[in-house]
């Protein structure tokens, strides 16, 4: 795409009413120098808007209206054209776009373990931004460990999405726990008993056995399986011992324990029978409609409650982040070591260093507190308010969902500022997510690279995914699953192991 050369914009905006709600002195430091980075702007150039396209992921049913978008454009002196890709089809759409070269000035890449994505990054398709970040007042604050985790063989191919280290956890119907006379579970055995009671003891009191303990969806990574796996002590992706030997998570005893646990849930009806063909939105609806009582994803607790309005009056929810395997220790898997992906800049669209710098300034400005609030809450007084206790509260849910919600997952940083939520369940969930940092289990391969994994790792992963689903549903026994593991190794897994071990060795030198 042919674009004009646009120079840097200089502006300073401080929203004092928001500082008291979400940042204190840290917020003052972060926003007080907004827009002061980069090269000087020639006279007359500052009024020209930056025209940019953004290939982005849509996590809601519909794209946002222009209400908040226009405010973001006004603040960042830009004109944004979004090309939204539905989350459910992102893998196919993004890999197709990478293969065809039909990209945009900014490309949201969240599938950092996808072989097509990693191959495209390593091929030189995108700019290396590592040397530029320290020139911008917000981007320079991205921690070194986050930059390392977001890099491939030491090269940073985009601005990292900064996420909490580990957001995973359970949401459980507290009112159902009270009905069946059980406490909030703290062990896997207790959790199993909760799932059983939610299925067999009529927790909704309608006189019918029409509820299920675990709702779930067709995604081993973001379903209950990955979380349960970390509770059992399974390594996150890979195990590496003191000698540098790598073992894939699915070749460990703990992974097999998780398979058996999930299989028992499924065979007894405590895990939704249709989980293998259920999408995330359907899983949420099942929970909101009172069909299931355990949901994986603490971060969704408020949305679940909102979805239940008019369907499940009196619903009480409790977020749970500490479940042990009985040894009294807690573990939770970390997605990307605090990295949610990259905002990448393809060289086919961003042809000059000057264009890259202007786009980096745009991303830098998105981290300013004012834009963070626009992308999180919308317009103060229209979409949200800050109450007397300093808590954030949505005023009009329907308007917020239409104008604001789709932008929430596009924030370059979710950790620079924090808001006290007026909803006590959501606030508790937020605090537990922060607590997860204390026992998060990292994936040692995040900053490493394997040529074989890049080439065909995603396709090979289907061998294990299919075998895991079949095992849970009783279509495969332990011997059959172990055969699938051997098939993975013969298909290139052994080479992937060797390449990770070599990359790890080099990184340690």
Short mmCIF file of C-alpha atoms in Angstrom, two decimals:
data_model
loop_
_atom_site.label_atom_id
_atom_site.label_comp_id
_atom_site.label_asym_id
_atom_site.label_seq_id
_atom_site.Cartn_x
_atom_site.Cartn_y
_atom_site.Cartn_z
CA UNK A 1 0.00 0.00 0.00
CA UNK A 2 1.43 3.33 -1.05
CA UNK A 3 1.42 5.78 1.84
CA UNK A 4 2.63 9.29 2.45
CA UNK A 5 5.66 9.82 4.61
CA UNK A 6 4.31 11.15 7.88
CA UNK A 7 6.55 12.63 10.58
CA UNK A 8 6.19 12.49 14.32
CA UNK A 9 3.35 14.02 16.27
CA UNK A 10 3.97 15.81 19.55
CA UNK A 11 1.22 16.08 22.09
CA UNK A 12 0.73 15.96 25.85
CA UNK A 13 -2.58 14.94 27.39
CA UNK A 14 -3.20 14.17 31.04
CA UNK A 15 -6.61 13.03 32.30
CA UNK A 16 -6.53 13.83 36.02
CA UNK A 17 -9.93 12.27 36.66
CA UNK A 18 -8.65 8.91 35.48
CA UNK A 19 -5.32 9.03 37.28
CA UNK A 20 -7.04 8.63 40.61
CA UNK A 21 -8.78 5.51 39.34
CA UNK A 22 -6.04 3.58 37.66
CA UNK A 23 -2.47 4.40 38.15
CA UNK A 24 -1.41 6.93 40.77
CA UNK A 25 2.16 8.13 40.45
CA UNK A 26 2.94 5.40 37.94
CA UNK A 27 0.16 6.62 35.70
CA UNK A 28 1.48 10.18 35.96
CA UNK A 29 4.89 9.01 34.83
CA UNK A 30 3.44 6.95 32.00
CA UNK A 31 1.15 9.61 30.56
CA UNK A 32 2.90 12.84 31.44
CA UNK A 33 5.36 12.54 28.54
CA UNK A 34 2.97 11.11 25.98
CA UNK A 35 4.05 11.66 22.41
CA UNK A 36 7.45 13.19 23.16
CA UNK A 37 9.43 10.40 21.48
CA UNK A 38 10.86 10.13 18.02
CA UNK A 39 12.23 12.66 15.58
CA UNK A 40 11.19 16.27 15.49
CA UNK A 41 8.07 17.14 13.51
CA UNK A 42 8.53 19.76 10.75
CA UNK A 43 6.22 22.77 10.92
CA UNK A 44 2.88 22.13 9.26
CA UNK A 45 3.24 18.35 9.28
CA UNK A 46 1.71 17.67 12.72
CA UNK A 47 -1.83 18.22 11.49
CA UNK A 48 -1.66 15.53 8.84
CA UNK A 49 -3.32 12.33 10.10
CA UNK A 50 -1.52 9.02 9.88
CA UNK A 51 -3.48 6.77 7.54
CA UNK A 52 -3.01 3.15 8.49
CA UNK A 53 -4.57 -0.26 8.02
CA UNK A 54 -4.72 -2.83 10.81
CA UNK A 55 -5.34 -6.55 10.37
CA UNK A 56 -6.79 -7.35 13.78
CA UNK A 57 -8.52 -10.14 15.69
CA UNK A 58 -12.21 -9.77 16.61
CA UNK A 59 -13.24 -11.52 19.83
CA UNK A 60 -16.87 -10.37 19.74
CA UNK A 61 -19.80 -11.16 17.48
CA UNK A 62 -19.65 -7.81 15.65
CA UNK A 63 -17.02 -5.16 14.90
CA UNK A 64 -17.18 -1.97 16.99
CA UNK A 65 -19.06 1.13 15.96
CA UNK A 66 -17.13 4.30 15.11
CA UNK A 67 -17.98 6.01 18.42
CA UNK A 68 -14.81 5.06 20.30
CA UNK A 69 -12.78 4.51 17.15
CA UNK A 70 -13.15 8.21 16.25
CA UNK A 71 -11.92 9.19 19.72
CA UNK A 72 -8.86 6.96 19.35
CA UNK A 73 -8.18 8.49 15.94
CA UNK A 74 -8.53 11.99 17.35
CA UNK A 75 -6.05 11.31 20.14
CA UNK A 76 -3.49 9.53 17.96
CA UNK A 77 -3.92 11.88 14.97
CA UNK A 78 -4.72 8.93 12.75
CA UNK A 79 -7.23 7.44 10.35
CA UNK A 80 -7.55 3.70 11.00
CA UNK A 81 -8.98 1.16 8.60
CA UNK A 82 -9.55 -2.14 10.41
CA UNK A 83 -9.66 -5.51 8.70
CA UNK A 84 -11.27 -7.63 11.41
CA UNK A 85 -10.63 -11.38 11.52
CA UNK A 86 -13.07 -13.40 13.70
CA UNK A 87 -11.25 -15.22 16.49
CA UNK A 88 -12.87 -18.53 15.53
CA UNK A 89 -11.27 -18.44 12.08
CA UNK A 90 -8.06 -16.56 12.88
CA UNK A 91 -5.73 -19.50 12.26
CA UNK A 92 -6.98 -20.05 8.73
CA UNK A 93 -7.38 -16.36 7.87
CA UNK A 94 -4.05 -15.20 9.25
CA UNK A 95 -2.03 -18.03 7.72
CA UNK A 96 -3.75 -17.41 4.37
CA UNK A 97 -2.94 -13.71 4.59
CA UNK A 98 0.69 -14.47 5.37
CA UNK A 99 0.93 -16.86 2.44
CA UNK A 100 -0.77 -14.50 -0.02
CA UNK A 101 0.93 -11.33 1.18
CA UNK A 102 -2.44 -9.59 1.61
CA UNK A 103 -1.50 -7.86 4.83
CA UNK A 104 -1.82 -4.40 6.42
CA UNK A 105 0.41 -1.76 7.98
CA UNK A 106 -0.10 -3.40 11.36
CA UNK A 107 -0.80 -7.12 11.71
CA UNK A 108 -1.97 -8.65 14.99
CA UNK A 109 -0.21 -11.98 15.45
CA UNK A 110 -1.39 -13.89 18.51
CA UNK A 111 -0.55 -17.44 17.42
CA UNK A 112 3.13 -17.31 18.28
CA UNK A 113 3.51 -21.10 18.28
CA UNK A 114 1.86 -21.46 14.87
CA UNK A 115 4.42 -22.81 12.41
CA UNK A 116 3.26 -20.54 9.56
CA UNK A 117 3.49 -17.46 11.76
CA UNK A 118 6.96 -18.29 13.03
CA UNK A 119 8.20 -19.14 9.54
CA UNK A 120 6.87 -15.83 8.20
CA UNK A 121 8.53 -13.91 11.00
CA UNK A 122 11.88 -15.60 10.46
CA UNK A 123 11.69 -15.15 6.70
CA UNK A 124 12.23 -11.41 7.02
CA UNK A 125 8.66 -10.50 6.11
CA UNK A 126 8.39 -8.15 9.11
CA UNK A 127 10.52 -5.36 10.55
CA UNK A 128 12.86 -6.03 13.48
CA UNK A 129 11.77 -3.38 16.00
CA UNK A 130 14.11 -4.27 18.85
CA UNK A 131 16.43 -1.31 18.28
CA UNK A 132 13.59 1.22 18.19
CA UNK A 133 11.55 0.57 21.33
CA UNK A 134 13.71 2.60 23.70
CA UNK A 135 13.02 5.74 21.64
CA UNK A 136 9.40 5.84 22.82
CA UNK A 137 8.22 6.77 26.30
CA UNK A 138 5.81 3.85 26.72
CA UNK A 139 7.49 1.20 24.59
CA UNK A 140 10.78 1.63 26.43
CA UNK A 141 9.07 0.37 29.59
CA UNK A 142 8.42 -3.08 28.11
CA UNK A 143 10.45 -5.33 30.45
CA UNK A 144 13.53 -7.10 29.13
CA UNK A 145 12.07 -10.52 29.98
CA UNK A 146 8.96 -9.73 27.93
CA UNK A 147 11.07 -8.66 24.96
CA UNK A 148 13.10 -11.85 25.26
CA UNK A 149 9.99 -14.03 25.45
CA UNK A 150 8.53 -12.27 22.40
CA UNK A 151 11.70 -12.68 20.33
CA UNK A 152 12.73 -15.48 18.02
CA UNK A 153 16.43 -16.26 18.24
CA UNK A 154 16.99 -12.84 19.74
CA UNK A 155 15.08 -10.90 17.08
CA UNK A 156 11.95 -8.94 18.01
CA UNK A 157 9.62 -8.89 15.00
CA UNK A 158 6.97 -6.61 16.50
CA UNK A 159 5.76 -4.80 19.59
CA UNK A 160 4.80 -7.40 22.22
CA UNK A 161 1.26 -7.47 23.56
CA UNK A 162 1.87 -7.23 27.31
CA UNK A 163 -0.36 -9.60 29.24
CA UNK A 164 -0.61 -10.90 32.75
CA UNK A 165 1.71 -13.82 33.28
CA UNK A 166 -1.10 -16.34 33.83
CA UNK A 167 -4.80 -15.55 33.53
CA UNK A 168 -6.20 -19.04 33.72
CA UNK A 169 -8.48 -20.25 36.48
CA UNK A 170 -11.99 -21.56 37.10
CA UNK A 171 -15.35 -19.86 37.52
CA UNK A 172 -17.74 -21.91 39.68
CA UNK A 173 -21.42 -21.41 40.55
CA UNK A 174 -21.23 -20.43 44.22
CA UNK A 175 -25.01 -20.66 44.61
CA UNK A 176 -24.86 -24.24 43.32
CA UNK A 177 -22.08 -25.08 45.79
CA UNK A 178 -24.32 -23.86 48.59
CA UNK A 179 -27.25 -25.86 47.23
CA UNK A 180 -25.32 -29.16 47.17
CA UNK A 181 -23.53 -28.44 50.45
CA UNK A 182 -19.96 -28.27 49.17
CA UNK A 183 -17.16 -25.77 49.80
CA UNK A 184 -15.03 -24.10 47.16
CA UNK A 185 -12.64 -26.87 46.01
CA UNK A 186 -8.90 -26.68 46.69
CA UNK A 187 -7.79 -30.06 45.32
CA UNK A 188 -8.45 -32.06 42.16
CA UNK A 189 -10.37 -34.66 44.17
CA UNK A 190 -12.63 -31.98 45.63
CA UNK A 191 -13.10 -30.45 42.18
CA UNK A 192 -14.19 -33.84 40.85
CA UNK A 193 -16.77 -34.11 43.62
CA UNK A 194 -18.11 -30.68 42.73
CA UNK A 195 -18.49 -31.69 39.08
CA UNK A 196 -20.26 -34.85 40.18
CA UNK A 197 -22.65 -33.03 42.51
CA UNK A 198 -23.43 -30.37 39.90
CA UNK A 199 -24.46 -33.18 37.56
CA UNK A 200 -26.33 -35.51 39.89
CA UNK A 201 -27.77 -33.43 42.75
CA UNK A 202 -30.10 -31.03 40.93
CA UNK A 203 -28.21 -27.83 41.87
CA UNK A 204 -30.72 -25.59 40.07
CA UNK A 205 -33.61 -27.13 42.01
CA UNK A 206 -35.90 -27.73 39.04
CA UNK A 207 -36.45 -31.40 39.88
CA UNK A 208 -34.65 -32.59 36.75
CA UNK A 209 -31.20 -34.03 36.16
CA UNK A 210 -30.41 -31.60 33.35
CA UNK A 211 -27.18 -29.94 34.50
CA UNK A 212 -23.52 -30.81 33.90
CA UNK A 213 -20.50 -30.06 36.05
CA UNK A 214 -17.91 -28.97 33.49
CA UNK A 215 -18.85 -27.04 30.40
CA UNK A 216 -16.05 -27.09 27.84
CA UNK A 217 -15.04 -26.40 24.27
CA UNK A 218 -13.12 -27.92 21.38
CA UNK A 219 -9.73 -26.50 22.30
CA UNK A 220 -7.28 -28.42 24.46
CA UNK A 221 -5.25 -25.30 25.21
CA UNK A 222 -8.00 -22.95 26.39
CA UNK A 223 -10.45 -25.54 27.64
CA UNK A 224 -10.37 -27.18 31.04
CA UNK A 225 -7.75 -29.70 29.89
CA UNK A 226 -4.72 -27.42 29.85
CA UNK A 227 -5.66 -25.93 33.22
CA UNK A 228 -6.29 -29.33 34.80
CA UNK A 229 -3.01 -30.47 33.31
CA UNK A 230 -1.12 -27.71 35.10
CA UNK A 231 -2.90 -28.63 38.34
CA UNK A 232 -1.56 -32.17 37.96
CA UNK A 233 1.95 -30.76 37.57
CA UNK A 234 2.34 -31.27 33.83
CA UNK A 235 5.08 -29.05 32.37
CA UNK A 236 3.86 -26.14 30.28
CA UNK A 237 4.51 -27.31 26.74
CA UNK A 238 7.91 -28.76 27.47
CA UNK A 239 9.97 -30.07 30.35
CA UNK A 240 13.68 -29.32 30.42
CA UNK A 241 15.93 -30.96 32.99
CA UNK A 242 19.24 -29.77 34.41
CA UNK A 243 21.19 -31.40 31.58
CA UNK A 244 19.17 -29.55 28.95
CA UNK A 245 17.14 -32.57 27.84
CA UNK A 246 13.69 -31.63 26.47
CA UNK A 247 10.52 -33.70 26.85
CA UNK A 248 7.16 -32.67 25.34
CA UNK A 249 4.38 -32.27 27.89
CA UNK A 250 2.30 -35.07 26.37
CA UNK A 251 5.11 -37.56 26.98
CA UNK A 252 4.96 -37.14 30.76
CA UNK A 253 3.07 -39.14 33.45
CA UNK A 254 1.22 -35.99 34.54
CA UNK A 255 -0.30 -35.49 31.09
CA UNK A 256 -1.57 -39.06 31.13
CA UNK A 257 -3.03 -38.48 34.59
CA UNK A 258 -4.93 -35.50 33.21
CA UNK A 259 -6.24 -37.59 30.34
CA UNK A 260 -7.56 -40.21 32.74
CA UNK A 261 -9.11 -37.58 35.01
CA UNK A 262 -10.86 -35.93 32.06
CA UNK A 263 -11.95 -39.32 30.73
CA UNK A 264 -13.58 -40.16 34.06
CA UNK A 265 -15.39 -36.83 34.02
CA UNK A 266 -16.61 -37.50 30.49
CA UNK A 267 -17.66 -41.12 30.98
CA UNK A 268 -19.69 -40.23 34.07
CA UNK A 269 -21.38 -37.29 32.41
CA UNK A 270 -19.63 -34.69 34.56
CA UNK A 271 -18.02 -33.15 31.46
CA UNK A 272 -20.29 -31.87 28.68
CA UNK A 273 -20.75 -34.63 26.10
CA UNK A 274 -20.58 -32.18 23.18
CA UNK A 275 -17.39 -30.44 24.33
CA UNK A 276 -15.40 -31.61 21.28
CA UNK A 277 -17.69 -29.67 18.91
CA UNK A 278 -18.50 -26.68 21.14
CA UNK A 279 -17.24 -23.16 20.42
CA UNK A 280 -16.28 -20.72 23.17
CA UNK A 281 -19.39 -18.57 22.70
CA UNK A 282 -21.60 -21.65 22.99
CA UNK A 283 -19.73 -22.73 26.12
CA UNK A 284 -20.41 -19.33 27.64
CA UNK A 285 -24.08 -19.50 26.71
CA UNK A 286 -24.43 -22.94 28.28
CA UNK A 287 -23.04 -21.57 31.51
CA UNK A 288 -25.19 -18.43 31.38
CA UNK A 289 -28.30 -20.54 30.75
CA UNK A 290 -27.62 -22.69 33.81
CA UNK A 291 -26.75 -25.85 31.92
CA UNK A 292 -23.22 -26.09 33.36
CA UNK A 293 -21.65 -25.00 36.64
CA UNK A 294 -17.87 -24.90 36.06
CA UNK A 295 -16.24 -22.67 33.44
CA UNK A 296 -12.56 -22.35 32.51
CA UNK A 297 -11.45 -18.72 32.32
CA UNK A 298 -11.52 -16.40 35.34
CA UNK A 299 -11.09 -13.41 33.07
CA UNK A 300 -14.61 -14.01 31.67
CA UNK A 301 -16.42 -13.94 35.03
CA UNK A 302 -18.12 -10.59 34.54
CA UNK A 303 -19.16 -11.40 30.99
CA UNK A 304 -20.69 -14.68 32.18
CA UNK A 305 -22.73 -12.84 34.78
CA UNK A 306 -23.86 -10.28 32.23
CA UNK A 307 -24.91 -13.02 29.80
CA UNK A 308 -26.99 -14.63 32.53
CA UNK A 309 -29.22 -11.59 33.04
CA UNK A 310 -32.81 -12.55 32.39
CA UNK A 311 -31.83 -16.21 32.26
CA UNK A 312 -30.36 -17.07 35.66
CA UNK A 313 -31.51 -14.65 38.32
CA UNK A 314 -29.56 -14.80 41.57
CA UNK A 315 -26.48 -16.39 40.02
CA UNK A 316 -23.48 -16.19 42.36
CA UNK A 317 -20.03 -16.90 40.99
CA UNK A 318 -16.65 -17.49 42.58
CA UNK A 319 -13.29 -17.39 40.78
CA UNK A 320 -10.83 -20.13 41.76
CA UNK A 321 -7.11 -20.12 40.99
CA UNK A 322 -5.64 -22.52 43.54
CA UNK A 323 -6.22 -26.22 42.93
CA UNK A 324 -3.50 -28.66 44.00
CA UNK A 325 -2.97 -32.30 43.11
CA UNK A 326 -2.89 -33.07 46.81
CA UNK A 327 0.68 -32.02 47.53
CA UNK A 328 -0.36 -28.57 48.74
CA UNK A 329 1.46 -26.82 45.91
CA UNK A 330 -0.17 -24.64 43.29
CA UNK A 331 0.64 -24.38 39.61
CA UNK A 332 -0.95 -22.66 36.64
CA UNK A 333 0.27 -22.55 33.06
CA UNK A 334 1.52 -19.28 31.63
CA UNK A 335 0.49 -18.34 28.13
CA UNK A 336 3.48 -16.89 26.32
CA UNK A 337 5.36 -15.84 29.47
CA UNK A 338 3.37 -12.61 29.63
CA UNK A 339 3.35 -12.09 25.87
CA UNK A 340 0.02 -12.18 24.06
CA UNK A 341 1.50 -11.93 20.60
CA UNK A 342 2.94 -9.17 18.43
CA UNK A 343 1.86 -6.04 16.65
CA UNK A 344 3.96 -6.64 13.55
CA UNK A 345 4.82 -4.39 10.62
CA UNK A 346 5.22 -6.09 7.23
CA UNK A 347 7.91 -4.66 4.99
CA UNK A 348 5.60 -5.04 2.00
CA UNK A 349 3.35 -2.34 3.45
CA UNK A 350 5.73 -0.37 5.66
CA UNK A 351 8.45 0.39 3.19
CA UNK A 352 10.62 2.94 4.99
CA UNK A 353 12.12 3.44 8.42
CA UNK A 354 10.25 6.72 8.72
CA UNK A 355 6.91 4.98 8.20
CA UNK A 356 7.87 2.36 10.77
CA UNK A 357 8.74 5.04 13.32
CA UNK A 358 5.42 6.78 12.84
CA UNK A 359 3.55 3.51 13.32
CA UNK A 360 5.59 2.77 16.43
CA UNK A 361 4.58 6.20 17.73
CA UNK A 362 0.96 5.26 17.08
CA UNK A 363 1.33 2.01 19.05
CA UNK A 364 3.17 3.89 21.78
CA UNK A 365 0.24 6.33 22.02
CA UNK A 366 -2.23 3.47 22.35
CA UNK A 367 -0.57 2.70 25.69
CA UNK A 368 -1.27 6.20 27.02
CA UNK A 369 -3.81 6.18 29.82
CA UNK A 370 -6.43 8.11 27.86
CA UNK A 371 -6.43 5.58 25.01
CA UNK A 372 -6.23 2.68 27.46
CA UNK A 373 -9.43 3.97 29.05
CA UNK A 374 -11.09 4.44 25.66
CA UNK A 375 -10.27 0.85 24.68
CA UNK A 376 -11.23 -0.49 28.11
CA UNK A 377 -14.19 1.59 29.24
CA UNK A 378 -15.07 3.90 26.40
CA UNK A 379 -16.18 7.47 27.03
CA UNK A 380 -16.51 8.53 30.64
CA UNK A 381 -20.08 9.48 31.46
CA UNK A 382 -21.39 7.64 28.41
CA UNK A 383 -20.03 4.12 28.76
CA UNK A 384 -18.51 4.06 32.25
CA UNK A 385 -18.11 5.96 35.48
CA UNK A 386 -15.76 5.95 38.45
CA UNK A 387 -17.77 5.66 41.67
CA UNK A 388 -17.07 7.21 45.06
CA UNK A 389 -14.89 4.25 46.02
CA UNK A 390 -12.73 4.71 42.94
CA UNK A 391 -14.22 1.65 41.24
CA UNK A 392 -14.81 1.34 37.51
CA UNK A 393 -18.40 0.66 36.48
CA UNK A 394 -20.10 0.21 33.11
CA UNK A 395 -23.11 2.54 32.78
CA UNK A 396 -24.76 1.08 29.68
CA UNK A 397 -23.75 -2.52 28.99
CA UNK A 398 -25.36 -2.74 25.57
CA UNK A 399 -23.73 0.47 24.38
CA UNK A 400 -20.38 -0.60 25.85
CA UNK A 401 -20.56 -3.96 24.09
CA UNK A 402 -21.29 -2.27 20.75
CA UNK A 403 -18.84 0.63 20.97
CA UNK A 404 -16.02 -0.54 23.22
CA UNK A 405 -15.73 -4.26 23.93
CA UNK A 406 -14.15 -5.27 20.58
CA UNK A 407 -11.21 -2.95 21.32
CA UNK A 408 -10.40 -4.48 24.71
CA UNK A 409 -8.31 -7.32 23.27
CA UNK A 410 -6.42 -4.88 21.01
CA UNK A 411 -4.74 -2.96 23.83
CA UNK A 412 -0.96 -3.26 23.46
CA UNK A 413 -0.69 -3.52 27.23
CA UNK A 414 -3.11 -4.91 29.78
CA UNK A 415 -0.70 -4.43 32.67
CA UNK A 416 0.41 -0.78 32.50
CA UNK A 417 -2.72 0.39 34.30
CA UNK A 418 -5.18 -1.34 36.56
CA UNK A 419 -8.78 -0.55 37.43
CA UNK A 420 -10.70 -1.42 40.52
CA UNK A 421 -13.83 -3.15 39.27
CA UNK A 422 -17.16 -2.25 40.86
CA UNK A 423 -18.23 -5.86 40.43
CA UNK A 424 -16.78 -7.74 43.44
CA UNK A 425 -16.57 -11.04 41.54
CA UNK A 426 -14.57 -9.42 38.73
CA UNK A 427 -12.35 -7.55 41.18
CA UNK A 428 -11.63 -10.81 43.00
CA UNK A 429 -10.80 -12.44 39.67
CA UNK A 430 -8.42 -9.59 38.82
CA UNK A 431 -6.60 -10.03 42.11
CA UNK A 432 -6.31 -13.81 41.65
CA UNK A 433 -4.84 -13.29 38.18
CA UNK A 434 -2.15 -11.12 39.75
CA UNK A 435 -1.61 -13.79 42.40
CA UNK A 436 -1.03 -16.35 39.64
CA UNK A 437 2.35 -14.69 39.03
CA UNK A 438 3.59 -16.40 42.19
CA UNK A 439 3.20 -19.93 40.84
CA UNK A 440 2.98 -19.56 37.06
CA UNK A 441 4.67 -22.31 35.06
CA UNK A 442 6.52 -20.98 32.00
CA UNK A 443 7.10 -22.67 28.66
CA UNK A 444 10.89 -22.91 28.18
CA UNK A 445 10.58 -22.92 24.37
CA UNK A 446 8.89 -19.50 24.08
CA UNK A 447 12.14 -17.65 23.24
CA UNK A 448 13.65 -20.62 21.37
CA UNK A 449 13.26 -21.73 17.80
CA UNK A 450 13.00 -25.01 15.91
CA UNK A 451 13.06 -25.06 12.13
CA UNK A 452 11.06 -28.28 12.05
CA UNK A 453 8.46 -26.91 14.44
CA UNK A 454 8.18 -23.80 12.26
CA UNK A 455 7.74 -25.88 9.14
CA UNK A 456 5.20 -28.42 10.32
CA UNK A 457 4.75 -28.16 14.08
CA UNK A 458 1.15 -26.97 13.89
CA UNK A 459 0.17 -29.82 11.61
CA UNK A 460 2.01 -32.34 13.77
CA UNK A 461 0.24 -31.05 16.89
CA UNK A 462 -3.01 -32.37 15.45
CA UNK A 463 -1.71 -35.90 16.03
CA UNK A 464 -1.66 -35.30 19.77
CA UNK A 465 -4.82 -33.20 19.84
CA UNK A 466 -6.83 -35.87 18.02
CA UNK A 467 -5.40 -38.63 20.21
CA UNK A 468 -6.17 -36.65 23.38
CA UNK A 469 -9.78 -36.05 22.37
CA UNK A 470 -10.22 -39.69 21.44
CA UNK A 471 -8.74 -40.82 24.75
CA UNK A 472 -11.05 -38.56 26.75
CA UNK A 473 -14.06 -39.84 24.84
CA UNK A 474 -13.05 -43.48 25.34
CA UNK A 475 -12.10 -44.13 21.72
CA UNK A 476 -8.43 -44.74 22.51
CA UNK A 477 -6.62 -46.52 25.36
CA UNK A 478 -3.23 -45.72 26.91
CA UNK A 479 -1.39 -47.93 24.46
CA UNK A 480 -3.10 -46.18 21.57
CA UNK A 481 -2.19 -42.75 22.95
CA UNK A 482 1.44 -43.78 23.37
CA UNK A 483 1.41 -44.93 19.75
CA UNK A 484 0.26 -41.45 18.78
CA UNK A 485 3.18 -39.96 20.73
CA UNK A 486 5.58 -42.24 18.84
CA UNK A 487 3.91 -41.22 15.57
CA UNK A 488 4.53 -37.58 16.48
CA UNK A 489 8.18 -38.32 17.14
CA UNK A 490 8.59 -40.16 13.84
CA UNK A 491 6.84 -37.35 11.96
CA UNK A 492 9.49 -34.86 13.05
CA UNK A 493 9.10 -34.69 16.81
CA UNK A 494 12.50 -36.22 17.49
CA UNK A 495 14.06 -33.54 15.30
CA UNK A 496 12.10 -30.81 17.08
CA UNK A 497 13.39 -32.07 20.42
CA UNK A 498 16.98 -32.00 19.15
CA UNK A 499 16.58 -28.50 17.71
CA UNK A 500 15.14 -27.11 20.93
CA UNK A 501 17.96 -28.69 22.91
CA UNK A 502 20.53 -27.11 20.60
CA UNK A 503 18.80 -23.70 20.74
CA UNK A 504 18.64 -23.92 24.53
CA UNK A 505 22.32 -24.77 24.70
CA UNK A 506 23.23 -21.77 22.54
CA UNK A 507 21.03 -19.46 24.62
CA UNK A 508 22.85 -20.56 27.76
CA UNK A 509 26.31 -19.84 26.35
#
